[in-house]
Amino acid sequence: MALPNINPTTTDAWRRLKAHYTEMNNLHMKDLFAQDKERADKLTIAWDDFYVDFSKNRITEETIDYLHQLADEVKLKEAIQCQFSGEKINQTEGRAVLHTALRAPEEAEFHVDGVNVIPEIHQVKQKIERFTNEVINGDRKGYTGKSFTDVVNIGIGGSDLGPAMVVESLQFYKNHLTTHFVSNVDGDHVNEVIKKLNPETTLFVVVSKTFTTQETLSNANTIKTWFLNGANEKDIAKHFVAVSTNIESVKSFGIDESNIFPMWNWVGGRFSLWSAVGITISLAVGYQNFNNLLQGAHKMDEHFKNEDFKSNIPVTLALISVWYNNFFKAESEAVIGYSQYLNQFATYLQQGIMESNGKSVDRNGNPIDYETGTLIWGEPGTNSQHAFFQLIHQGTKLIPADFIGFAKSLHGNQDHQDKLMSNFLAQTEALLNGKTKEEVVVEGTEPSIVPFKVFKGNKPTNTIFINKLTPESLGKLIAMYEHKIFVQGIVWNIFSYDQFGVELGKQLASKILQEFNNSAINNHDSSTSNLLHYYKDLS
Ligand code: F6P
């Protein structure tokens, strides 16, 4: 069974949504709230410790009906089944997409090519657990007999962003190990990290699904050379572990086979933090917390798979986003976490969302004439209020935003928490209502200044309110966005799980790298050629 293949613009729902948009474009959400006192109750999904209020959107129940009709017409239900049943829905790479299997319980069954992959996943999980406990307890020691104090994750893209974001988000739950992340091929990155390390007490985790990635191999080699300044080749086995599908290349790098944590080609890089790629998470917060993260994600998987679309959180958020992207032509979406712990959340989502849905060819290989992937950006509140919120409030662009907040503060400082949450609530209220000319005048504003103080409002937001930031709730939140990505890919009739768009630049970079060492320079456009000479002269 392949994914359905339906051009969304040919559906009846799309035609209706287009017509409906012309009415909705002129409505102010303020009026919709005034007309229906139960609007917020009707347009909220309360599930587990999540309370998702999507009432502050430029939608009515009619919009939701049409969006659900669209989901039906593009056969979303069938597509979800296709994904969970291990079909090779990453068709262009001939692979299944089963990151959901990584967080499924031991009794579950997920088949790839007729083989249940769950037993293998749980064997690797046990290996992660054993290894984590040995490092944290100090039973595993470095080459001079000392326990480990530092862990360095060497990887890039999905082999860095997921673990880095989760470790940052779960900082509160961290143990004594200090974690570092080296990703950029910029040598200053690795050198800044090395500066802080003692090789005798540092564990290096080389994470690369393919084990061919230039950045990761360069950083791993630089670190290995630095390590060998004081240690011997045989000591590598004590200090280097790897996560990869490419066992042979890991071994030829010099890593002991027993130190390899396997992963599988049916796990996409940007969805891999649930696999052994997340070993740095496990080391940083302990295996139990890592497992709780996985369990939270699994709960969201079950919700996504089984819940009616009307009360399905990822489906609802995805369809609303399609509404703005394709009908209002909104170019970007902001994700604002009202928690400093979510500092890296938007950066993490950028890969998930933009690498997946930044496509312009449909599932038949034909160019498409409608918009696909949105631009994602954001920073935590309240910092972002003092940075880019001006543009969201009073700029000319429509920027739908997700506001993510946690009712309880982890350190329990209620005074700060109340201030934080008052801002969290106030911003979406302000974005909804704006401020009229009359209201500005009543404040006694000088007439010539009045227009500058008017806020149009009618700026859409989703409020994702969660009880508390825990490994489990974070797992749910990440999985929620993963499923949102999937739903949007289905609606847009694109393949969300390949990333050929990252290849061209890599290929050209390798040619240019050779030219740095050759006197002859290939044919380039005049701009690239000038820049290349400029660099060669200066470096
Ligand atoms: O940037 C392209 C990409 O392939 C990502 O999809 C992936 O997460 C990253 O590179 C790293 O790849 P690997 O884990 O194979 O080193």
Coordinates of C-alpha atoms and ligand atoms in Angstrom, one line a residue:
M1 CA 0.0 0.0 0.0
A2 CA 1.5 3.3 -1.0
L3 CA 0.6 6.7 0.3
P4 CA -2.5 8.3 -1.3
N5 CA -1.6 10.6 -4.1
I6 CA -4.1 13.4 -4.4
N7 CA -3.5 17.0 -5.5
P8 CA -5.2 18.9 -2.6
T9 CA -6.2 21.8 -5.0
T10 CA -8.4 19.4 -7.0
T11 CA -10.5 18.5 -4.0
D12 CA -14.0 19.8 -3.3
A13 CA -12.8 21.0 0.2
W14 CA -10.1 23.1 -1.3
R15 CA -12.6 24.9 -3.5
R16 CA -14.9 25.5 -0.5
L17 CA -12.0 26.7 1.6
K18 CA -11.0 29.2 -1.1
A19 CA -14.5 30.6 -1.2
H20 CA -14.7 30.5 2.5
Y21 CA -11.4 32.4 2.8
T22 CA -12.9 35.5 1.1
E23 CA -15.5 35.7 3.8
M24 CA -13.1 34.9 6.7
N25 CA -10.5 37.4 5.5
N26 CA -12.7 40.3 6.5
L27 CA -13.8 39.0 9.9
H28 CA -12.2 40.0 13.1
M29 CA -11.7 37.3 15.7
K30 CA -12.9 39.8 18.3
D31 CA -16.4 39.6 16.7
L32 CA -16.3 35.9 16.5
F33 CA -15.7 35.8 20.3
A34 CA -18.4 38.3 20.9
Q35 CA -20.9 36.3 18.8
D36 CA -20.3 33.0 20.6
K37 CA -19.6 33.0 24.3
E38 CA -18.7 29.3 24.1
R39 CA -16.2 29.7 21.4
A40 CA -13.2 29.0 23.6
D41 CA -14.8 25.8 25.0
K42 CA -15.7 24.6 21.5
L43 CA -12.3 25.2 20.1
T44 CA -10.1 23.7 22.8
I45 CA -8.8 20.2 23.1
A46 CA -8.0 19.0 26.6
W47 CA -6.0 15.8 26.6
D48 CA -3.9 14.3 29.4
D49 CA -1.8 17.2 30.8
F50 CA -2.2 19.2 27.6
Y51 CA -4.8 22.0 27.1
V52 CA -4.7 23.2 23.5
D53 CA -6.8 26.3 22.9
F54 CA -7.0 27.0 19.2
S55 CA -9.9 29.5 19.5
K56 CA -7.8 32.5 18.8
N57 CA -7.6 31.6 15.1
R58 CA -9.3 33.2 12.1
I59 CA -11.6 30.2 11.9
T60 CA -15.2 29.2 12.6
E61 CA -16.7 25.8 13.0
E62 CA -17.4 25.9 9.3
T63 CA -13.6 26.3 8.6
I64 CA -12.9 23.3 10.7
D65 CA -15.5 21.3 8.9
Y66 CA -14.0 22.1 5.5
L67 CA -10.5 21.4 6.8
H68 CA -11.7 18.0 8.0
Q69 CA -13.3 17.4 4.7
L70 CA -9.9 18.2 3.1
A71 CA -8.2 15.7 5.4
D72 CA -10.8 13.1 4.3
E73 CA -10.4 13.8 0.7
V74 CA -6.6 13.5 0.8
K75 CA -7.1 10.3 2.7
L76 CA -5.3 11.3 5.8
K77 CA -6.7 8.3 7.9
E78 CA -5.3 5.8 5.3
A79 CA -2.0 7.7 5.2
I80 CA -1.7 7.4 9.0
Q81 CA -2.3 3.7 8.8
C82 CA 0.3 3.4 6.1
Q83 CA 2.9 5.1 8.2
F84 CA 2.2 3.0 11.4
S85 CA 2.1 -0.2 9.5
G86 CA 5.6 0.1 8.3
E87 CA 4.9 0.8 4.6
K88 CA 7.8 2.3 2.7
I89 CA 6.2 5.8 2.7
N90 CA 9.7 7.3 2.3
Q91 CA 9.2 6.2 -1.3
T92 CA 12.1 8.1 -2.9
E93 CA 14.6 6.4 -0.6
G94 CA 12.6 3.1 -0.4
R95 CA 12.3 3.2 3.4
A96 CA 9.7 2.9 6.0
V97 CA 9.2 5.7 8.5
L98 CA 9.0 4.2 11.9
H99 CA 10.4 6.6 14.6
T100 CA 7.1 5.8 16.3
A101 CA 8.3 2.2 16.8
L102 CA 11.2 3.4 18.8
R103 CA 8.9 4.6 21.6
A104 CA 6.4 1.7 21.5
P105 CA 6.2 -0.7 24.4
E106 CA 7.7 -4.2 24.3
E107 CA 4.5 -5.9 23.5
A108 CA 3.8 -3.8 20.4
E109 CA 4.5 -5.0 16.9
F110 CA 5.9 -2.9 14.1
H111 CA 6.9 -4.7 10.9
V112 CA 9.5 -3.8 8.4
D113 CA 9.7 -6.2 5.4
G114 CA 7.6 -8.7 7.4
V115 CA 9.9 -8.6 10.5
N116 CA 8.8 -7.2 13.8
V117 CA 11.5 -4.6 14.8
I118 CA 10.3 -4.2 18.4
P119 CA 12.6 -6.9 20.0
E120 CA 15.7 -5.4 18.3
I121 CA 14.7 -1.9 19.5
H122 CA 14.3 -3.1 23.0
Q123 CA 17.7 -4.9 23.0
V124 CA 19.4 -1.6 22.0
K125 CA 17.4 0.2 24.7
Q126 CA 18.7 -2.3 27.3
K127 CA 22.2 -1.6 26.0
I128 CA 21.7 2.1 26.4
E129 CA 20.4 1.6 29.9
R130 CA 23.3 -0.5 31.0
F131 CA 25.8 1.8 29.4
T132 CA 24.1 4.9 30.9
N133 CA 24.1 3.4 34.4
E134 CA 27.7 2.4 34.2
V135 CA 28.8 5.9 33.2
I136 CA 26.6 7.7 35.7
N137 CA 27.5 5.4 38.6
G138 CA 31.2 5.7 37.7
D139 CA 31.6 2.0 37.1
R140 CA 32.9 2.7 33.6
K141 CA 36.2 4.5 33.7
G142 CA 38.6 6.3 31.5
Y143 CA 42.1 5.2 30.5
T144 CA 43.7 6.5 33.7
G145 CA 41.0 4.8 35.9
K146 CA 39.0 7.9 36.6
S147 CA 35.2 8.1 36.3
F148 CA 33.7 10.2 33.5
T149 CA 32.7 13.8 34.2
D150 CA 32.0 15.1 30.7
V151 CA 30.2 13.8 27.6
V152 CA 30.7 15.2 24.1
N153 CA 28.1 14.5 21.5
I154 CA 29.7 14.8 18.0
G155 CA 27.1 15.0 15.3
I156 CA 25.2 17.4 13.1
G157 CA 21.6 17.9 11.9
G158 CA 19.4 15.3 13.4
S159 CA 22.4 13.7 15.1
D160 CA 22.8 16.9 17.1
L161 CA 19.8 19.1 17.2
G162 CA 17.4 16.7 18.9
P163 CA 19.7 15.5 21.6
A164 CA 21.0 19.1 22.2
M165 CA 17.5 20.5 22.4
V166 CA 16.3 17.8 24.8
V167 CA 19.3 18.1 27.1
E168 CA 18.8 21.8 27.2
S169 CA 15.0 21.5 27.8
L170 CA 15.5 18.9 30.6
Q171 CA 18.4 20.7 32.3
F172 CA 16.4 20.6 35.5
Y173 CA 16.6 16.8 35.5
K174 CA 20.4 16.6 34.8
N175 CA 22.9 14.7 36.8
H176 CA 26.6 15.5 37.5
L177 CA 27.8 14.8 34.0
T178 CA 28.5 17.9 31.9
T179 CA 27.4 17.6 28.3
H180 CA 28.8 19.3 25.3
F181 CA 27.8 19.3 21.7
V182 CA 30.2 19.7 18.7
S183 CA 28.5 20.0 15.4
N184 CA 29.8 22.8 13.1
V185 CA 32.8 22.0 10.8
D186 CA 34.0 25.4 11.9
G187 CA 37.2 24.4 13.8
D188 CA 36.6 27.1 16.3
H189 CA 33.6 25.2 17.6
V190 CA 35.5 22.0 18.3
N191 CA 38.4 23.9 19.8
E192 CA 36.2 25.9 22.1
V193 CA 34.8 22.7 23.4
I194 CA 38.2 20.9 23.7
K195 CA 39.4 23.9 25.8
K196 CA 37.0 22.8 28.6
L197 CA 37.9 19.1 28.6
N198 CA 40.1 16.7 30.4
P199 CA 40.7 13.7 28.1
E200 CA 41.0 11.4 31.0
T201 CA 37.5 12.0 32.1
T202 CA 35.6 12.7 28.9
L203 CA 33.4 10.3 26.9
F204 CA 32.9 11.0 23.2
V205 CA 29.8 9.9 21.5
V206 CA 30.1 10.1 17.7
V207 CA 26.6 10.2 16.2
S208 CA 26.1 9.8 12.5
K209 CA 23.5 7.7 10.9
T210 CA 25.5 7.4 7.7
F211 CA 29.0 7.9 9.2
T212 CA 29.9 9.8 6.0
T213 CA 29.0 13.3 7.1
Q214 CA 32.0 15.7 6.6
E215 CA 31.4 17.8 9.7
T216 CA 31.0 14.9 12.1
L217 CA 34.0 12.9 10.7
S218 CA 36.2 16.0 10.7
N219 CA 35.3 16.8 14.3
A220 CA 35.6 13.2 15.4
N221 CA 39.1 13.0 13.8
T222 CA 40.2 16.3 15.3
I223 CA 39.1 15.1 18.8
K224 CA 40.7 11.7 18.3
T225 CA 44.0 13.3 17.4
W226 CA 43.8 15.6 20.4
F227 CA 42.9 12.6 22.6
L228 CA 45.9 10.7 21.4
N229 CA 48.2 13.4 22.5
G230 CA 48.1 11.8 25.9
A231 CA 46.5 8.5 25.4
N232 CA 47.2 5.4 23.2
E233 CA 45.2 3.8 20.4
K234 CA 43.9 1.1 22.7
D235 CA 42.4 3.7 25.0
I236 CA 40.0 4.8 22.3
A237 CA 37.8 1.9 23.2
K238 CA 37.3 3.3 26.6
H239 CA 36.5 6.8 25.5
F240 CA 34.7 6.7 22.1
V241 CA 31.3 5.2 21.4
A242 CA 29.3 5.6 18.2
V243 CA 25.7 5.5 17.0
S244 CA 25.3 4.6 13.4
T245 CA 23.8 2.3 10.7
N246 CA 27.2 2.1 9.1
I247 CA 29.0 -0.4 11.4
E248 CA 32.0 -1.0 9.0
S249 CA 32.9 2.7 8.8
V250 CA 32.6 3.1 12.5
K251 CA 35.0 0.2 13.1
S252 CA 37.5 1.6 10.6
F253 CA 37.4 4.9 12.5
G254 CA 38.8 2.8 15.4
I255 CA 35.8 2.4 17.6
D256 CA 35.4 -0.9 19.3
E257 CA 32.4 -3.0 18.0
S258 CA 31.0 -3.4 21.5
N259 CA 30.8 0.4 21.7
I260 CA 28.6 0.8 18.7
F261 CA 24.9 1.5 19.2
P262 CA 23.0 0.6 16.1
M263 CA 20.2 2.5 14.4
W264 CA 18.1 1.7 11.4
N265 CA 17.5 3.2 8.0
W266 CA 13.8 3.4 8.8
V267 CA 14.6 6.2 11.3
G268 CA 15.0 9.5 9.6
G269 CA 17.8 11.7 11.0
R270 CA 15.5 14.5 12.1
F271 CA 13.3 12.0 13.9
S272 CA 16.1 10.0 15.5
L273 CA 16.4 11.3 19.0
W274 CA 14.3 8.4 20.2
S275 CA 16.8 5.9 19.0
A276 CA 20.4 5.4 20.3
V277 CA 21.0 8.9 18.8
G278 CA 19.5 10.0 22.1
I279 CA 22.2 8.3 24.2
T280 CA 23.6 11.7 25.3
I281 CA 20.1 12.5 26.6
S282 CA 20.1 9.3 28.5
L283 CA 23.6 10.0 29.9
A284 CA 22.6 13.6 30.9
V285 CA 19.3 12.9 32.6
G286 CA 19.5 9.2 33.3
Y287 CA 17.9 6.3 31.5
Q288 CA 14.6 6.5 33.4
N289 CA 14.0 10.1 32.3
F290 CA 15.0 9.2 28.7
N291 CA 12.5 6.3 28.8
N292 CA 9.8 8.7 30.2
L293 CA 10.5 11.0 27.2
L294 CA 9.8 8.0 24.9
Q295 CA 6.7 7.1 26.8
G296 CA 5.3 10.6 26.5
A297 CA 5.9 10.5 22.7
H298 CA 4.2 7.1 22.6
K299 CA 1.1 8.5 24.3
M300 CA 1.0 11.2 21.7
D301 CA 1.4 8.6 18.9
E302 CA -1.6 6.7 20.3
H303 CA -3.6 9.9 20.5
F304 CA -2.7 10.9 16.9
K305 CA -3.4 7.4 15.6
N306 CA -6.7 6.8 17.3
E307 CA -8.4 10.1 18.2
D308 CA -11.1 11.4 16.0
F309 CA -9.8 14.3 13.9
K310 CA -12.1 16.7 15.8
S311 CA -10.2 16.2 19.0
N312 CA -6.9 15.3 17.5
I313 CA -4.2 17.8 18.5
P314 CA -1.6 17.3 15.8
V315 CA -4.3 17.0 13.1
T316 CA -6.0 20.2 14.2
L317 CA -2.7 22.2 14.4
A318 CA -1.6 20.9 11.0
L319 CA -4.9 21.8 9.3
I320 CA -5.0 25.3 10.8
S321 CA -1.4 25.8 9.6
V322 CA -2.5 24.7 6.1
W323 CA -5.3 27.2 6.3
Y324 CA -2.9 30.1 6.9
N325 CA -0.2 28.8 4.6
N326 CA -2.3 28.1 1.5
F327 CA -5.3 30.5 1.8
F328 CA -4.0 33.5 3.8
K329 CA -0.5 33.0 2.2
A330 CA 1.2 33.3 5.5
E331 CA 4.9 32.7 4.9
S332 CA 6.1 31.8 8.4
E333 CA 5.0 30.6 11.8
A334 CA 6.5 31.5 15.1
V335 CA 6.9 29.1 18.0
I336 CA 7.3 30.8 21.3
G337 CA 8.0 28.7 24.4
Y338 CA 7.3 30.6 27.7
S339 CA 10.1 28.7 29.3
Q340 CA 13.8 29.4 29.1
Y341 CA 14.3 25.7 28.9
L342 CA 12.8 25.7 25.4
N343 CA 15.6 28.0 24.2
Q344 CA 16.6 25.6 21.4
F345 CA 13.1 24.3 20.6
A346 CA 12.5 26.5 17.5
T347 CA 16.0 25.7 16.1
Y348 CA 15.2 22.0 16.5
L349 CA 11.9 22.3 14.8
Q350 CA 13.4 24.2 11.9
Q351 CA 15.1 21.0 10.8
G352 CA 12.1 18.8 11.4
I353 CA 9.7 21.1 9.6
M354 CA 11.8 22.7 6.9
E355 CA 13.9 19.7 5.9
S356 CA 10.7 17.6 5.7
N357 CA 8.3 19.9 4.0
G358 CA 10.5 22.2 2.0
K359 CA 9.6 20.5 -1.2
S360 CA 8.2 21.7 -4.6
V361 CA 7.5 18.5 -6.4
D362 CA 4.5 16.3 -5.7
R363 CA 4.3 12.6 -5.2
N364 CA 4.1 12.1 -9.0
G365 CA 7.3 14.0 -9.5
N366 CA 5.5 17.0 -10.9
P367 CA 6.2 20.6 -9.9
I368 CA 3.5 22.0 -7.7
D369 CA 1.7 25.3 -7.9
Y370 CA 0.7 25.7 -4.3
E371 CA 2.6 26.6 -1.2
T372 CA 4.2 23.9 0.9
G373 CA 6.5 24.1 4.0
T374 CA 6.3 27.1 6.3
L375 CA 9.3 29.0 7.6
I376 CA 9.7 28.3 11.3
W377 CA 11.3 30.6 13.8
G378 CA 11.0 31.6 17.4
E379 CA 12.7 32.4 20.7
P380 CA 11.5 32.0 24.3
G381 CA 9.1 34.4 25.9
T382 CA 9.5 36.9 27.5
N383 CA 12.8 37.6 25.7
S384 CA 11.2 37.5 22.3
Q385 CA 8.7 40.2 23.4
H386 CA 11.6 42.6 23.7
A387 CA 13.0 41.5 20.3
F388 CA 10.7 40.7 17.4
F389 CA 7.2 41.0 18.9
Q390 CA 6.8 44.5 17.5
L391 CA 6.6 43.1 14.0
I392 CA 4.1 40.4 15.0
H393 CA 1.9 43.0 16.7
Q394 CA 2.1 45.9 14.2
G395 CA 4.0 44.7 11.1
T396 CA 2.3 44.0 7.8
K397 CA 2.9 40.3 7.8
L398 CA 0.5 37.6 9.1
I399 CA 2.5 35.4 11.5
P400 CA 0.5 32.6 13.1
A401 CA 2.2 31.7 16.4
D402 CA 2.2 28.8 18.8
F403 CA 2.5 29.9 22.4
I404 CA 3.7 27.0 24.6
G405 CA 3.5 27.5 28.4
F406 CA 3.8 25.4 31.5
A407 CA 1.5 26.0 34.5
K408 CA 4.1 25.0 37.1
S409 CA 7.6 26.3 37.4
L410 CA 10.3 23.7 38.0
H411 CA 12.2 25.7 40.6
G412 CA 8.9 26.8 42.2
N413 CA 9.5 30.5 42.2
Q414 CA 5.9 31.6 42.1
D415 CA 6.6 35.3 41.9
H416 CA 8.6 34.8 38.6
Q417 CA 6.1 32.2 37.4
D418 CA 3.1 34.5 37.8
K419 CA 4.9 37.3 35.9
L420 CA 6.0 34.9 33.2
M421 CA 2.5 33.5 32.8
S422 CA 0.8 36.9 32.9
N423 CA 2.9 37.8 29.9
F424 CA 2.0 34.4 28.2
L425 CA -1.7 35.1 28.6
A426 CA -1.5 38.8 27.8
Q427 CA 0.3 38.4 24.5
T428 CA -2.2 36.2 22.9
E429 CA -5.0 38.4 24.2
A430 CA -3.3 41.5 22.8
L431 CA -2.7 39.7 19.5
L432 CA -6.4 38.8 19.3
N433 CA -8.0 42.1 20.3
G434 CA -5.5 44.7 19.4
K435 CA -6.2 48.2 20.4
T436 CA -8.6 50.5 18.6
K437 CA -8.2 54.2 17.7
E438 CA -10.9 55.0 20.3
E439 CA -9.1 53.2 23.0
V440 CA -5.9 55.0 22.2
V441 CA -7.6 58.4 22.2
V442 CA -9.3 57.7 25.5
E443 CA -5.8 57.3 27.0
G444 CA -5.2 60.9 26.2
T445 CA -2.7 60.3 23.4
E446 CA -1.8 63.3 21.4
P447 CA -3.8 63.2 18.1
S448 CA -0.8 63.0 15.8
I449 CA 0.6 60.0 17.6
V450 CA -2.7 58.0 17.7
P451 CA -2.2 56.0 14.5
F452 CA 1.1 54.7 15.7
K453 CA -0.4 53.3 18.8
V454 CA -3.2 51.4 17.2
F455 CA -3.0 47.6 17.1
K456 CA -5.2 45.9 14.5
G457 CA -5.3 42.6 16.4
N458 CA -6.8 39.6 14.6
K459 CA -3.4 37.9 14.8
P460 CA -3.8 34.2 15.2
T461 CA -2.3 32.1 18.0
N462 CA -2.5 28.6 19.4
T463 CA -2.0 28.2 23.1
I464 CA -0.4 24.9 24.1
F465 CA -0.8 24.9 27.8
I466 CA 1.0 22.0 29.6
N467 CA 1.0 21.3 33.4
K468 CA 4.7 21.0 33.8
L469 CA 7.9 20.5 31.8
T470 CA 8.8 16.9 32.4
P471 CA 10.5 14.3 30.3
E472 CA 7.1 12.8 29.5
S473 CA 5.4 16.1 28.6
L474 CA 8.4 17.1 26.4
G475 CA 8.1 13.8 24.6
K476 CA 4.5 14.5 23.9
L477 CA 5.2 18.0 22.7
I478 CA 8.0 16.9 20.3
A479 CA 5.8 14.0 18.9
M480 CA 2.9 16.5 18.5
Y481 CA 5.1 18.5 16.1
E482 CA 6.4 15.4 14.3
H483 CA 2.8 14.4 13.5
K484 CA 1.9 17.9 12.4
I485 CA 4.7 17.6 9.9
F486 CA 3.4 14.3 8.6
V487 CA -0.2 15.6 8.3
Q488 CA 1.0 18.6 6.3
G489 CA 3.1 16.5 4.0
I490 CA 0.0 14.3 3.3
V491 CA -2.2 17.3 2.5
W492 CA 0.5 18.9 0.3
N493 CA 1.0 15.6 -1.5
I494 CA 4.8 15.7 -1.1
F495 CA 7.4 13.3 0.3
S496 CA 8.3 14.5 3.7
Y497 CA 11.0 12.0 4.6
D498 CA 13.8 12.6 2.0
Q499 CA 16.1 15.6 2.0
F500 CA 17.8 15.8 -1.5
G501 CA 17.8 19.5 -1.2
V502 CA 20.8 19.4 1.1
E503 CA 23.0 17.6 -1.4
L504 CA 23.9 20.1 -4.1
G505 CA 25.6 22.5 -1.7
K506 CA 27.6 19.6 -0.2
Q507 CA 28.7 18.4 -3.7
L508 CA 29.9 21.9 -4.7
A509 CA 31.7 22.4 -1.4
S510 CA 33.7 19.3 -1.9
K511 CA 34.8 20.5 -5.4
I512 CA 35.6 23.9 -4.1
L513 CA 37.6 22.4 -1.2
Q514 CA 39.8 20.7 -3.8
E515 CA 40.3 24.0 -5.6
F516 CA 41.7 25.6 -2.5
N517 CA 44.7 23.3 -2.9
N518 CA 45.0 23.4 -6.7
S519 CA 46.4 26.3 -8.7
A520 CA 43.7 25.7 -11.4
I521 CA 40.2 26.9 -10.6
N522 CA 37.2 25.4 -12.3
N523 CA 34.6 27.3 -14.2
H524 CA 32.3 29.2 -11.8
D525 CA 30.1 32.2 -12.2
S526 CA 32.1 35.4 -11.9
S527 CA 30.8 36.1 -8.3
T528 CA 31.8 32.7 -6.9
S529 CA 35.1 32.8 -8.8
N530 CA 36.0 36.3 -7.4
L531 CA 35.1 35.1 -3.9
L532 CA 37.2 32.0 -4.2
H533 CA 40.2 34.0 -5.3
Y534 CA 39.6 36.5 -2.5
Y535 CA 39.6 33.6 0.1
K536 CA 42.7 32.0 -1.4
D537 CA 44.6 35.3 -1.3
L538 CA 43.7 36.0 2.3
S539 CA 43.9 32.5 3.8
Ligands
F6P1 O1 21.6 17.7 6.5 C1 21.3 16.5 5.9 C2 21.4 15.4 6.9 O2 21.4 14.2 6.1 C3 20.3 15.4 7.9 O3 19.1 14.9 7.4 C4 20.9 14.6 9.0 O4 20.2 14.7 10.2 C5 22.3 15.1 9.0 O5 22.6 15.4 7.7 C6 23.3 14.3 9.7 O6 23.5 13.0 9.0 P1 24.2 11.8 9.7 O7 23.5 11.5 10.9 O8 24.2 10.7 8.7 O9 25.6 12.3 10.0

